[in-house]
Each structure stands twice: as C-alpha cells, then as structure tokens.
Short mmCIF file of C-alpha atoms and ligand atoms in Angstrom, two decimals:
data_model
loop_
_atom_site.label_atom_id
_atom_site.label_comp_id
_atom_site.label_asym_id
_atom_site.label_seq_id
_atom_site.Cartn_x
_atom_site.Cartn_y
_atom_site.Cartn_z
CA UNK F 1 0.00 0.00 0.00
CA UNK F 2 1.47 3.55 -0.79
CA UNK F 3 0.62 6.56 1.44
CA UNK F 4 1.07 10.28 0.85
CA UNK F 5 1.39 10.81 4.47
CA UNK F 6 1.49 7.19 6.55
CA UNK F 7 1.70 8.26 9.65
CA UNK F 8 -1.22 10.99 9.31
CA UNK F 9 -3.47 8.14 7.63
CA UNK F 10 -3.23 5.85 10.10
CA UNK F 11 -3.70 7.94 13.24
CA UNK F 12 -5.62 6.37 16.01
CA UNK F 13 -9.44 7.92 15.91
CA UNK F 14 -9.41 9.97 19.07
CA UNK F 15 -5.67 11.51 18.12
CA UNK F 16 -7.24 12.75 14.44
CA UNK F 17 -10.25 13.86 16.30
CA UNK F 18 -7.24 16.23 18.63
CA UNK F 19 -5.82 17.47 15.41
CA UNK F 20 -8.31 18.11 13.11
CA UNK F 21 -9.81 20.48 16.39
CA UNK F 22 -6.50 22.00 16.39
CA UNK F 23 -6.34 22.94 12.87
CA UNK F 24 -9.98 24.37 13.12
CA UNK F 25 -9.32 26.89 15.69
CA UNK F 26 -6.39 27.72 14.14
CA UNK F 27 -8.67 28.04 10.51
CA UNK F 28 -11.18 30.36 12.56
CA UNK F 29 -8.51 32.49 14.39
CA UNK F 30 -6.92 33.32 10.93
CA UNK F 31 -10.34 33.88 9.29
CA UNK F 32 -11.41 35.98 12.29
CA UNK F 33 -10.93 39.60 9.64
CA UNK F 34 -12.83 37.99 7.04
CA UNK F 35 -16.08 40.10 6.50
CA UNK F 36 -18.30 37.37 5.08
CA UNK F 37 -17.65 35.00 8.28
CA UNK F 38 -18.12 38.29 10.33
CA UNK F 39 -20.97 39.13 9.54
CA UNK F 40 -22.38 35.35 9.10
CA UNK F 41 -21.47 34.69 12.35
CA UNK F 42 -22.93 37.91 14.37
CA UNK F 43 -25.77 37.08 12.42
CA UNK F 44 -26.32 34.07 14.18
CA UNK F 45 -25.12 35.38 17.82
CA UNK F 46 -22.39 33.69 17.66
CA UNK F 47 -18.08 34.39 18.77
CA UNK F 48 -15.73 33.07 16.75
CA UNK F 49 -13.38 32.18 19.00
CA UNK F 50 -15.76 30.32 21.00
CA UNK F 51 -15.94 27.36 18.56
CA UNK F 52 -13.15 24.99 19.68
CA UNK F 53 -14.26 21.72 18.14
CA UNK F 54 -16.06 19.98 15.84
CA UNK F 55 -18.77 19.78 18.23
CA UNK F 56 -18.68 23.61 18.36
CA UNK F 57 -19.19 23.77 14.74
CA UNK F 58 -22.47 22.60 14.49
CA UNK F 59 -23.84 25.90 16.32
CA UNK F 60 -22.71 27.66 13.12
CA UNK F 61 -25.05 28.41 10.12
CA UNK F 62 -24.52 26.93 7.29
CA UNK F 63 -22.79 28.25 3.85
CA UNK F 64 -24.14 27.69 0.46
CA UNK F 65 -23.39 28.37 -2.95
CA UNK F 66 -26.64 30.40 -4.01
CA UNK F 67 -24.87 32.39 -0.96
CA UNK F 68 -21.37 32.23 -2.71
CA UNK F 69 -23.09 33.85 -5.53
CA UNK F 70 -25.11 36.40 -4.50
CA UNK F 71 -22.02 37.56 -2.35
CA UNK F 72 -19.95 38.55 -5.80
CA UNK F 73 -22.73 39.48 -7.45
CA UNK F 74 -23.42 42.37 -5.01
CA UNK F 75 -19.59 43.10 -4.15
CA UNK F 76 -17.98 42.35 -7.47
CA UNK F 77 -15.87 40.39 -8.63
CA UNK F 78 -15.04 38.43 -5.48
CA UNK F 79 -17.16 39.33 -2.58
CA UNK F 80 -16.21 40.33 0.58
CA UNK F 81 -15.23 36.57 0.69
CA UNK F 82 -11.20 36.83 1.06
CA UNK F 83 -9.64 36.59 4.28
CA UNK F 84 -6.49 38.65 3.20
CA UNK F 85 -5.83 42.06 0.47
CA UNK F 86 -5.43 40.93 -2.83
CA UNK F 87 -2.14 41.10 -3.33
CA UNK F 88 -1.46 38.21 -1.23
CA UNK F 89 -3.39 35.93 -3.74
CA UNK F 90 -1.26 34.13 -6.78
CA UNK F 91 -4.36 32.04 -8.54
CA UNK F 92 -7.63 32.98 -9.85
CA UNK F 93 -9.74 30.07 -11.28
CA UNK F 94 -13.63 29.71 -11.16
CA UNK F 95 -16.51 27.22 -11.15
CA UNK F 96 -17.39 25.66 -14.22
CA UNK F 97 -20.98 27.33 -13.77
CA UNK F 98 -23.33 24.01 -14.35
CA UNK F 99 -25.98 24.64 -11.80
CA UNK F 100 -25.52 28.53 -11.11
CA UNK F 101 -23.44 31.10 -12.42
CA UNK F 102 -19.73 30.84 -11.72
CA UNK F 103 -18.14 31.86 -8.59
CA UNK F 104 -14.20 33.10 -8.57
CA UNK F 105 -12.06 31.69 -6.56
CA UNK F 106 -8.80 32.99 -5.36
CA UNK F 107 -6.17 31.29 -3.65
CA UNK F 108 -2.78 32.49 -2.02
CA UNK F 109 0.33 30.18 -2.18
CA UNK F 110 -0.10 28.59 1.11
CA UNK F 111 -3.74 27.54 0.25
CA UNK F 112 -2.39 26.35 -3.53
CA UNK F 113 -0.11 24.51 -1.35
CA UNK F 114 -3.12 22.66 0.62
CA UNK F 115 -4.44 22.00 -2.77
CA UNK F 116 -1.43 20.14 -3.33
CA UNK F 117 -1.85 17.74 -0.29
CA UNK F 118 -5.21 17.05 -0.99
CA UNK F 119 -3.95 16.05 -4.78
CA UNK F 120 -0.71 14.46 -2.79
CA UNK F 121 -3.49 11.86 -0.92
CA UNK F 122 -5.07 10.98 -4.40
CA UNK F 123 -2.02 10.51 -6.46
CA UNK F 124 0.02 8.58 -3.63
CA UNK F 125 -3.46 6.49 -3.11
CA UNK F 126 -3.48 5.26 -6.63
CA UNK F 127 0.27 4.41 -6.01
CA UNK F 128 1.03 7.09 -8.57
CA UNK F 129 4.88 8.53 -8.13
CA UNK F 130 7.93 9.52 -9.47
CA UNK F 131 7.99 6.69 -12.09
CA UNK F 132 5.39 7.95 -13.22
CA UNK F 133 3.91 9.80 -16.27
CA UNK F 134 0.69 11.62 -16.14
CA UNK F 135 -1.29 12.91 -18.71
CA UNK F 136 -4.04 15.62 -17.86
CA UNK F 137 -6.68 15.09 -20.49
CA UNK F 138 -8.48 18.46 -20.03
CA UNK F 139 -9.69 21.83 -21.45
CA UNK F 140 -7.71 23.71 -18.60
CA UNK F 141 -9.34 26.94 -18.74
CA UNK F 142 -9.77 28.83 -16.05
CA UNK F 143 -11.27 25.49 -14.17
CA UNK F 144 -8.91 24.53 -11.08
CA UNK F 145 -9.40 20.63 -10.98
CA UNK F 146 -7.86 20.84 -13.58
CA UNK F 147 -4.15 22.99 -13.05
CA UNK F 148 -4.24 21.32 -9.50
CA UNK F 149 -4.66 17.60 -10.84
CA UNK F 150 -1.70 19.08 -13.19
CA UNK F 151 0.26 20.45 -10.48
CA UNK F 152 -0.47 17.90 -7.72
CA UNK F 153 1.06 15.02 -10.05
CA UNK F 154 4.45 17.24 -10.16
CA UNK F 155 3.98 17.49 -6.32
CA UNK F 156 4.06 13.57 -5.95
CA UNK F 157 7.40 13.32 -8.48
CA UNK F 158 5.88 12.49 -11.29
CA UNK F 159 6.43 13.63 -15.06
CA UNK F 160 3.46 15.78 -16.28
CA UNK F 161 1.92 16.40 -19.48
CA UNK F 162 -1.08 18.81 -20.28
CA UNK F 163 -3.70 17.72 -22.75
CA UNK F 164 -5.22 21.08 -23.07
CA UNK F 165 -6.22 22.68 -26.82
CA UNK F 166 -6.21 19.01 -28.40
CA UNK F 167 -8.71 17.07 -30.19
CA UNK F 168 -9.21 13.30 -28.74
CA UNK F 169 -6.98 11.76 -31.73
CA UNK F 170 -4.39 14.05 -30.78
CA UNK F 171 -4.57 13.24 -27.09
CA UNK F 172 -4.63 9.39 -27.91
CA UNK F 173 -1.42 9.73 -29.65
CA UNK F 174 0.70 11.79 -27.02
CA UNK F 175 -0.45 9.62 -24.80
CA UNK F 176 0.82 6.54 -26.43
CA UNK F 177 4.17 8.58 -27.95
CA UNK F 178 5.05 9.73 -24.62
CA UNK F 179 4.42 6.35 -23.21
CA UNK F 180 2.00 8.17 -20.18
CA UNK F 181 1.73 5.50 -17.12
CA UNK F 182 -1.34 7.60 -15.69
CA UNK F 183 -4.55 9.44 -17.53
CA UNK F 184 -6.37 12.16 -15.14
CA UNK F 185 -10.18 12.97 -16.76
CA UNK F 186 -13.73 12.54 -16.05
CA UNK F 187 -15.14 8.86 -16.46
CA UNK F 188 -17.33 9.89 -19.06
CA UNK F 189 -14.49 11.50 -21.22
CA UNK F 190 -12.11 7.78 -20.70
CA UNK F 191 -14.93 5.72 -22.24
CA UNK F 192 -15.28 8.45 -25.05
CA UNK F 193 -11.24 8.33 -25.74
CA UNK F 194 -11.18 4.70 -25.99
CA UNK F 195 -14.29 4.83 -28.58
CA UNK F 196 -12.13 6.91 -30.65
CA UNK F 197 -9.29 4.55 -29.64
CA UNK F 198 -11.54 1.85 -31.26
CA UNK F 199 -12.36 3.94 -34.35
CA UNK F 200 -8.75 4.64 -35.21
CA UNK F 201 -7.25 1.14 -34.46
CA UNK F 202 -5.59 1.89 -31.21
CA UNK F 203 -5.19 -0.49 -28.76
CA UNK F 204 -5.31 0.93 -25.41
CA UNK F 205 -4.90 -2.14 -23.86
CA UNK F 206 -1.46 -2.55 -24.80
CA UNK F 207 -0.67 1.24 -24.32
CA UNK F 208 1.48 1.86 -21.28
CA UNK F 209 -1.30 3.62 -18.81
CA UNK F 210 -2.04 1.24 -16.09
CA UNK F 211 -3.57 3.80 -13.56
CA UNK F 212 -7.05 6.10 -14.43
CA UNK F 213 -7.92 8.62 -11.83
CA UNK F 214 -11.14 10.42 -12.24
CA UNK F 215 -13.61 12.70 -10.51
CA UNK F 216 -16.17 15.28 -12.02
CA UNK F 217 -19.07 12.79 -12.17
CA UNK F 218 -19.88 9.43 -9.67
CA UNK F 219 -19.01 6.85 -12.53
CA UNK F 220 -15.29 5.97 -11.85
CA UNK F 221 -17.16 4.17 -8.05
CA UNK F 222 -20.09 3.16 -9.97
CA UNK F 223 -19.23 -0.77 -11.27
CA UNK F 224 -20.17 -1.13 -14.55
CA UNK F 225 -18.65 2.18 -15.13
CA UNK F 226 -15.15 1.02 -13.34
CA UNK F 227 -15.34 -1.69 -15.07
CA UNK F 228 -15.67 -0.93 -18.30
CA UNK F 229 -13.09 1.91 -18.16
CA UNK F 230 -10.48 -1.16 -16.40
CA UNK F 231 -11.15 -3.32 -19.70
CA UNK F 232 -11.00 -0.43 -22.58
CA UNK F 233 -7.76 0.48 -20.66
CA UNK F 234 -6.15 -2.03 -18.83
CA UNK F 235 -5.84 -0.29 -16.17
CA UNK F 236 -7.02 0.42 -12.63
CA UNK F 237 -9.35 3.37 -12.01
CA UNK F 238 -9.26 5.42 -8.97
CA UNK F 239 -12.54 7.60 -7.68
CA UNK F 240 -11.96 10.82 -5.86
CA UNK F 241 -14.53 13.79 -5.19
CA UNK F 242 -13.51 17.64 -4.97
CA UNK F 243 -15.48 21.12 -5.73
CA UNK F 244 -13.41 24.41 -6.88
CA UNK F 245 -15.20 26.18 -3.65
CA UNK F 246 -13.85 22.96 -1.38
CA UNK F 247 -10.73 21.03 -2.43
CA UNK F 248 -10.32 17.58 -2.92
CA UNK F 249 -12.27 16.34 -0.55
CA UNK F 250 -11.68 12.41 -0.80
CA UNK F 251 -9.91 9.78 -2.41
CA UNK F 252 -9.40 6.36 -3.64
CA UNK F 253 -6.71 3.79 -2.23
CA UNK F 254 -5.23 0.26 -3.25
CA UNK F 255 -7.52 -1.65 -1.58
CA UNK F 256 -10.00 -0.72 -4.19
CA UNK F 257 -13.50 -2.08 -1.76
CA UNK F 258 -15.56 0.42 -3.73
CA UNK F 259 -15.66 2.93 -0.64
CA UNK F 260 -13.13 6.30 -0.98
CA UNK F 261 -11.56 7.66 1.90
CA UNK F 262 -12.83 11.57 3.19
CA UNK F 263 -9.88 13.45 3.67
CA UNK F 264 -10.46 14.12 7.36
CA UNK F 265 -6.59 15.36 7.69
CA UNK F 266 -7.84 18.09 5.78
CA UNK F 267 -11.68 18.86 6.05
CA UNK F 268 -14.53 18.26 8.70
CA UNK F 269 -17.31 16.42 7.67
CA UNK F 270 -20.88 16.43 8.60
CA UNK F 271 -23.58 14.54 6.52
CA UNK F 272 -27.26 16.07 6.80
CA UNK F 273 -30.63 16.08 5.94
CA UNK F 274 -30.84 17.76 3.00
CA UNK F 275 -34.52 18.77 4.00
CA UNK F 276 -33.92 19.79 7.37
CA UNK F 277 -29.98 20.38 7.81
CA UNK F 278 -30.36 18.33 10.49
CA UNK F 279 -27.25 15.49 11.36
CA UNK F 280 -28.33 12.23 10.07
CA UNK F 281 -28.16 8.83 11.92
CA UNK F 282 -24.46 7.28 11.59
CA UNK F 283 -24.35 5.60 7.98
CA UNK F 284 -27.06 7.00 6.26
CA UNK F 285 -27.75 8.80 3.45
CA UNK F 286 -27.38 12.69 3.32
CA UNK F 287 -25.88 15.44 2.14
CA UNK F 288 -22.24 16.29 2.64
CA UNK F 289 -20.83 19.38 4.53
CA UNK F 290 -17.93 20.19 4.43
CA UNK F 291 -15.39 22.79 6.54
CA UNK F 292 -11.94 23.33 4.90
CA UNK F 293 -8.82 23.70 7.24
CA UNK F 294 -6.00 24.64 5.09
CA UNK F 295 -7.52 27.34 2.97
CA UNK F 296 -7.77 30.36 4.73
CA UNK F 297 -7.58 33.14 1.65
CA UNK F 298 -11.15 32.11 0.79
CA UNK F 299 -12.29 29.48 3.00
CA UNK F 300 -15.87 27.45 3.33
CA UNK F 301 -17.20 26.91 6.99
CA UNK F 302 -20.15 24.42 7.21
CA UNK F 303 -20.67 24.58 3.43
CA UNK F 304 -23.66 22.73 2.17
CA UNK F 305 -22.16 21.08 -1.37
CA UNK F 306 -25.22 19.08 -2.36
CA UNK F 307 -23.50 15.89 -2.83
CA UNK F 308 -25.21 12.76 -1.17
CA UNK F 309 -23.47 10.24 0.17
CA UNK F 310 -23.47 7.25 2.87
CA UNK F 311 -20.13 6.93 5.51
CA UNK F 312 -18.93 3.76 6.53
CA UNK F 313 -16.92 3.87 10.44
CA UNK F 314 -15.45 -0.12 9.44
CA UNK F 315 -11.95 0.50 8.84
CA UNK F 316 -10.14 -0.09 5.15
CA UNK F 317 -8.09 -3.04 4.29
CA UNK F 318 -5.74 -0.55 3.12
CA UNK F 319 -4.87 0.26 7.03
CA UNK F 320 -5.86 3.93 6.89
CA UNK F 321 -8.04 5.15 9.90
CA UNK F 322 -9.85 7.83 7.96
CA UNK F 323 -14.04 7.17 7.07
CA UNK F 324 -15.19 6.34 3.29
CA UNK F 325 -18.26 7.39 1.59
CA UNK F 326 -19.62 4.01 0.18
CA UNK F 327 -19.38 3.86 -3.78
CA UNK F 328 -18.28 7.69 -3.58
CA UNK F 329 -20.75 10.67 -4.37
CA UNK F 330 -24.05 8.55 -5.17
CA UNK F 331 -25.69 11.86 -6.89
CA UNK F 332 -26.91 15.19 -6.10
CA UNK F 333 -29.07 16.21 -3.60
CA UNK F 334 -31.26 17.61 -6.34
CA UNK F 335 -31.21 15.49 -9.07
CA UNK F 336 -33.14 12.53 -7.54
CA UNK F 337 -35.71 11.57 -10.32
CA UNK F 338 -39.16 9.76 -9.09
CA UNK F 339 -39.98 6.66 -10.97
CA UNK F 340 -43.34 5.25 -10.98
CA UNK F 341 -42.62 6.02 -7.08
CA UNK F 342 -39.57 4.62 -7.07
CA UNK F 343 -36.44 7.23 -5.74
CA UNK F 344 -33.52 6.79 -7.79
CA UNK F 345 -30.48 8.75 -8.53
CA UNK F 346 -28.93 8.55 -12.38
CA UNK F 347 -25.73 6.96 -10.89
CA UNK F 348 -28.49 3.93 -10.63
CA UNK F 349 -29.37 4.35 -14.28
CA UNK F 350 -25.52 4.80 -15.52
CA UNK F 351 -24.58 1.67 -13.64
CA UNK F 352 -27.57 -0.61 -15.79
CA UNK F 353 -26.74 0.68 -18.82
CA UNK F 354 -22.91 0.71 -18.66
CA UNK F 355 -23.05 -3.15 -18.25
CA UNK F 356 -24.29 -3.10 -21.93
CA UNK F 357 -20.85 -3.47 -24.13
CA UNK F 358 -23.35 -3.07 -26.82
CA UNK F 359 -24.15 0.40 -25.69
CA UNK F 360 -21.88 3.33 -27.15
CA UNK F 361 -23.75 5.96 -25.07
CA UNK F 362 -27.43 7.43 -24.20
CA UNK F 363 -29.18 10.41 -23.15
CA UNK F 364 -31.86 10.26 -20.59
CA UNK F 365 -35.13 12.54 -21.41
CA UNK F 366 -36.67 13.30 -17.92
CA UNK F 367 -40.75 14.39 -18.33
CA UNK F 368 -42.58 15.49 -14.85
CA UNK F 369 -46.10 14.14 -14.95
CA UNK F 370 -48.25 14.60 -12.13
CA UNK F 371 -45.41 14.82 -9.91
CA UNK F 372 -43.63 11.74 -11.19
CA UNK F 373 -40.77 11.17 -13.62
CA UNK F 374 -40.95 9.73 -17.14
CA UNK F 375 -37.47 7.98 -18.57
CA UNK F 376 -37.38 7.93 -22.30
CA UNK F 377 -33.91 6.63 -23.26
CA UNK F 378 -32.00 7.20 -26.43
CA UNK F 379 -29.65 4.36 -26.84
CA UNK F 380 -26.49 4.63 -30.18
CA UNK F 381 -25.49 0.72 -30.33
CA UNK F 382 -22.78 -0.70 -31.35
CA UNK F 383 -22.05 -1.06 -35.60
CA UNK F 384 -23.34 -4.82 -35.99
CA UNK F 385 -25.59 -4.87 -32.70
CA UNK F 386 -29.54 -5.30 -33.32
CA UNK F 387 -31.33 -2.64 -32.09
CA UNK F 388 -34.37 -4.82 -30.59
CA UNK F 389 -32.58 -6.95 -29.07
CA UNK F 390 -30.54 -4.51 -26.76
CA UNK F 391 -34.44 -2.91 -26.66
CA UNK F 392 -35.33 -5.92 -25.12
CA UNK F 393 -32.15 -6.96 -22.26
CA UNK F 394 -32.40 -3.01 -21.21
CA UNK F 395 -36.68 -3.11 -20.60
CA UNK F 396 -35.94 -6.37 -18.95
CA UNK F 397 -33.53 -4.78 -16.49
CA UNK F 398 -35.24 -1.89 -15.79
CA UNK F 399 -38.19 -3.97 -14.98
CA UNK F 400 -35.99 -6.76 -13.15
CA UNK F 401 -33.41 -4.62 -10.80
CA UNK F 402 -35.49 -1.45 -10.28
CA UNK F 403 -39.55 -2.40 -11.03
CA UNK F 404 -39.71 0.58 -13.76
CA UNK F 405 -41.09 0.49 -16.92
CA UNK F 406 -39.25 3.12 -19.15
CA UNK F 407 -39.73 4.32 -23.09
CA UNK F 408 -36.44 3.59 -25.33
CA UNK F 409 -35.31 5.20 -28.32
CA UNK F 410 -32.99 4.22 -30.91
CA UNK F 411 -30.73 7.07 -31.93
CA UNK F 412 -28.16 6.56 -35.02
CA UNK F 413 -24.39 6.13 -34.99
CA UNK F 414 -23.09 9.59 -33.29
CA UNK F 415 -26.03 11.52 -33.61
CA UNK F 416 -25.68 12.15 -29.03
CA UNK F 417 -22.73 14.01 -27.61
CA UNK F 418 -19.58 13.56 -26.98
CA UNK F 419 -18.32 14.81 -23.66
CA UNK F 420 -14.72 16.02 -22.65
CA UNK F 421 -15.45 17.10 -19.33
CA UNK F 422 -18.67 16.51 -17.18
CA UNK F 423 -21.33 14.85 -18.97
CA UNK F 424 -25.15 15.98 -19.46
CA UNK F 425 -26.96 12.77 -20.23
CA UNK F 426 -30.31 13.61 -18.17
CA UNK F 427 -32.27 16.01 -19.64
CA UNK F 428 -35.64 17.77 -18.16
CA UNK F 429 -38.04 17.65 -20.64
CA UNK F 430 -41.84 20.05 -20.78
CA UNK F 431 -44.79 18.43 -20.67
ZN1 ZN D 1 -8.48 2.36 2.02
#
C-alpha cells in the first residue's frame, strides 16, 4: 500500500479527532478579519473564537453556494469573501458554472499549497509517483481541478503532461508517444477516448497507462462504469470527489473495496438532511458538509455542497483510519428523479446501462407528470448490434433490478454528444 502521508493516515481515531480540532481553531482564528464570516457569524449570535471543536461547529449556520453567488454578485468580482488584500493571492480560477453562475475563486500560495496535499493523498493512493507519467486530459481553462490535478502530479514526483487545446486523436497519440503510465479525466471522457481509440485502431490495452484517476461525475465508483473503463484500458481506475469552492475532498486507495476515503486530515465532515440540515443517523444517506482547514484566503465553513453520500466507520483493508463514503458521491441532492414512485439517482441508471458493451452511449429525457418522472432513453449501439434486441435486455432490467417500466429510443451512430469534461446525459423535458 502507498501513502502520501502514513503516519497521518493511520492515526488512532481519538488523536485525528485532537488534530483536526487543532487545525480548526487555528482556521477560525486566521479567518477571524474575514467580513463574510463576520458578519455570518454575528448574524447568528455567535463568537468566533468560541468554537473549539467539531462539536462547536455545528452551532454555526450553514454556507451555500446560491450564498457564494449572491455575495460577488453584489460586491464584485469576489465578494467580501477573502480573508487577506489581494495582493497576497497568486491564482484565480472559477466554477465551471453548471448549476448557477460561476463563482471566482482565489487562492494564495499557502492555500495552492493545501491543494497540493489534498492532490498528494489521491495521487500517492493510486500508487502514482515519481515513475510515473501523467497525462491531464483536459480543457484547462480557467477550471482549477484541472491545473491542480496538473500540479499535484508534479507534487508527488511524477512527469506531467497537459492535454489542453487538443482534439481526442491528438490526445490518444501523445499519450501513447510519450508512453503516459497515468490518464487524469472525467469517467465519461475515458470511455469516449477509448471509442475513438476503437475507431482509429488503437489499442489501449497494450498502451502503457495502467492507472485512471477520475472525478467530475460518480461513474469511476459506480461498477459497470469502473469496469468498463479497467477493460478499454487495462488499467485500474481510482474515484476521488472535490469542488473548486472545497478542495479535494476524498480519495481512492489500493484496496480498491468500492468505498473512498474523506480526507479528514484536511476537512470536517458532517452529513445532513438535505430537507432539514439536520445530522443524520451514523451511515445513512445525506448530504455532505464540508469545513476546509488549510484554505484560509477564501475558505468554506459548514458549506452545504449538495452531494449525497453514505459513511462507513469499518476501517479499510488498506490500514488507513480515515471514514469512506460508500461507492463515492451517489448523486446530487437535487437530481433525484421519481420513478413510478420509485427514488432513484442517475448513478443507478448509468450503472444498468454501462453493463451493456453493446451500448456506445445514451441520453436520458426526464418528463414530470403529475409529480412523477418519465425515462425515455435514447440508446447509439454498437455497428453490428440489433437494435431490438438490446431494446429488449435493457426493458428487462429496468423492470428486473429497479420495477420501472421506461420508453427507449434508438438514436443513429453519433447523432448524441460527446463529452470532454462533465457529462449531461439527463435532460428535463416540458410536458
Ligand atoms: Zn483504504
């Protein structure tokens, strides 16, 4: 097993617990001129320095990102949101916009360098290292997961390469020229490289990439998706889970059990109900929240990021001591569709269809009847696969794992998109 920090990892429960206190006052007494906190925090009635735990914390309101928003949209460009003057900050990136509009984010060199341990625990949980050679297969932009996944690879040792401004051909090909041990994207945009792998005679199998580390969407801890990215590839895929306003907020290890690990060296976690904030019962489902403690130039206290998930207390095989979210992010809070009164998230629905090889990809059409959902599915097969047939298996495994009858679609040979970065299969349809 390969660590990033061992002796961190593995720290008894009630000597993490001691630390990650420590490193939470010491968040709060740097954050203590910050004008957003202020003023969130008098708000509420509430002293700063009178939080000294984790415990403490849960007096505190919570943050969102509507609230992240409407901050820099009335004090443009950044809000009264930074800790420090400006001239102490080195990086400006920003959201990527999907759900809201963007939000800037600035970050001084100390908190680009707790970016860097938070990449350091992904890389070095994969196993990824100085032998290694990593190619970023990514837009770049102004988007930060992407120049930290960059930069975090040269933090662990290893050779990096950026994939930005190419087409997927031209990716493919550095890739296998430069012999790259490791590729860094979102699942969706691995399956699509090795379909254009397929089209231009490539064999990825035999190229030299053994590891696949992805975040962005929930597929690389959903199976069918792992799985299918592990056979195009021949490689191992690693899960991890970040947000631009956050960090990197978990990762994957060696012991691959289909759990990642929340980075509790470098965040505190609470999981809620999403409907009533309030802490759910240990191991169940709820929404994450999430309190940074190594980014003080614009930090998140108690921020609400919408992600559901389920933590697991039963230690890792791998030997760390630090929780897991089982199968990773299972969705978002508020994209849980309604099924013939069935609750299901689309991780559920890209886990069924990924176990068709026959199926190149789909778009889900989402219609709200009366308060329920409608599924109509637009399948592109395979050259050579029947239509009907894959019609058939997919109605019969709706109707077999989940008790839903849903409409399918066949759409022709490309006609859906292609994704590079995260994917927007489900679609809300009118009436
Ligand atoms: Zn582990």
């Amino acid at each position: 097993m390969v660590f990033y920090q061992r002796e961190l990892e593995t720290l008894d429960r009630k000597r993490l617990s001691e630390l990650r206190d420590e490193r939470l006052r010491r968040l709060l007494s740097e954050i203590n001129t910050n004008q957003f906190y202020q003023d969130k925090f008098h708000a509420a009635g509430i002293e700063m320095n009178s939080v000294r735990s984790a415990e403490d914390l849960k007096r505190l309101p919570f943050t969102t990102k509507s609230e992240l928003v409407a901050e820099q949209e009335a004090h443009p460009p950044y809000g009264r949101l930074l800790t420090y003057p400006l001239t102490r900050y080195v990086y400006l990136h920003q959201t990527s916009g999907t759900t809201s509009n963007p939000i800037k984010c600035v970050e001084t060199r100390e908190d680009w360098e707790a970016w860097m341990r938070c990449w350091g625990y992904v890389y070095r949980g994969a196993g990824v290292g100085e032998e290694d050679l990593v190619f970023c297969a990514f837009s770049f932009g102004p988007y930060i997961s992407h120049w930290a996944a960059m930069d975090g690879g040269r933090h662990v040792g290893a050779l990096c390469l950026s994939g930005g401004g190419m087409s997927s051909e031209q990716r493919l090909r550095q890739i296998i020229a430069n012999r790259c041990t490791v590729l860094v994207c979102t699942p969706t945009y691995a399956l699509h490289l090795a379909e254009v792998a397929t089209s231009l005679g490539l064999d990825l199998r035999a190229s030299s990439v053994r590891t696949t580390i992805h975040a962005g969407e929930p597929g690389a801890s959903v199976p069918s998706v792992k799985g299918r990215i592990e056979r195009e590839w021949g490689a191992t895929c690693f899960d991890h889970a970040g947000a631009t306003e956050v960090g990197a907020w978990a990762f994957d290890c060696q012991a691959q059990t289909g759990s990642i690990h929340l980075n509790e060296l470098e965040f505190v976690f609470e999981v809620i109900d999403p409907r009533t904030g309030a802490a759910v019962d240990e191991g169940a489902r709820g929404e994450l929240v999430v309190t940074n403690l190594g980014r003080f130039g614009m930090p998140v206290v108690r921020y609400r990021t919408g992600d559901l998930v389920e933590v697991i207390a039963e230690p890792c095989s791998c030997g760390r001591t630090l929780t897991r979210i089982k199968g990773g992010v299972l969705g978002r809070a508020d994209d849980m569709l309604i099924v013939r009164g069935v609750n299901l998230y689309p991780s559920v629905i890209d886990n069924l269809l990924r176990a068709f090889a026959a199926i190149v990809e789909y778009e889900v059409e989402i219609r709200r009847i009366g308060g329920m959902d409608e599924l109509r599915l637009k399948l592109e097969v395979s050259d050579g696969e029947l239509f009907s047939g894959v019609e058939r298996a997919v109605l019969a495994e709706f109707r077999s794992q989940l008790n839903i009858r849903v409409n399918v679609e066949h759409a022709p040979a490309g006609s859906l998109p292609r994704y590079e970065f995260k994917a927007r299969r489900y679609k809300r349809v009118e009436g």
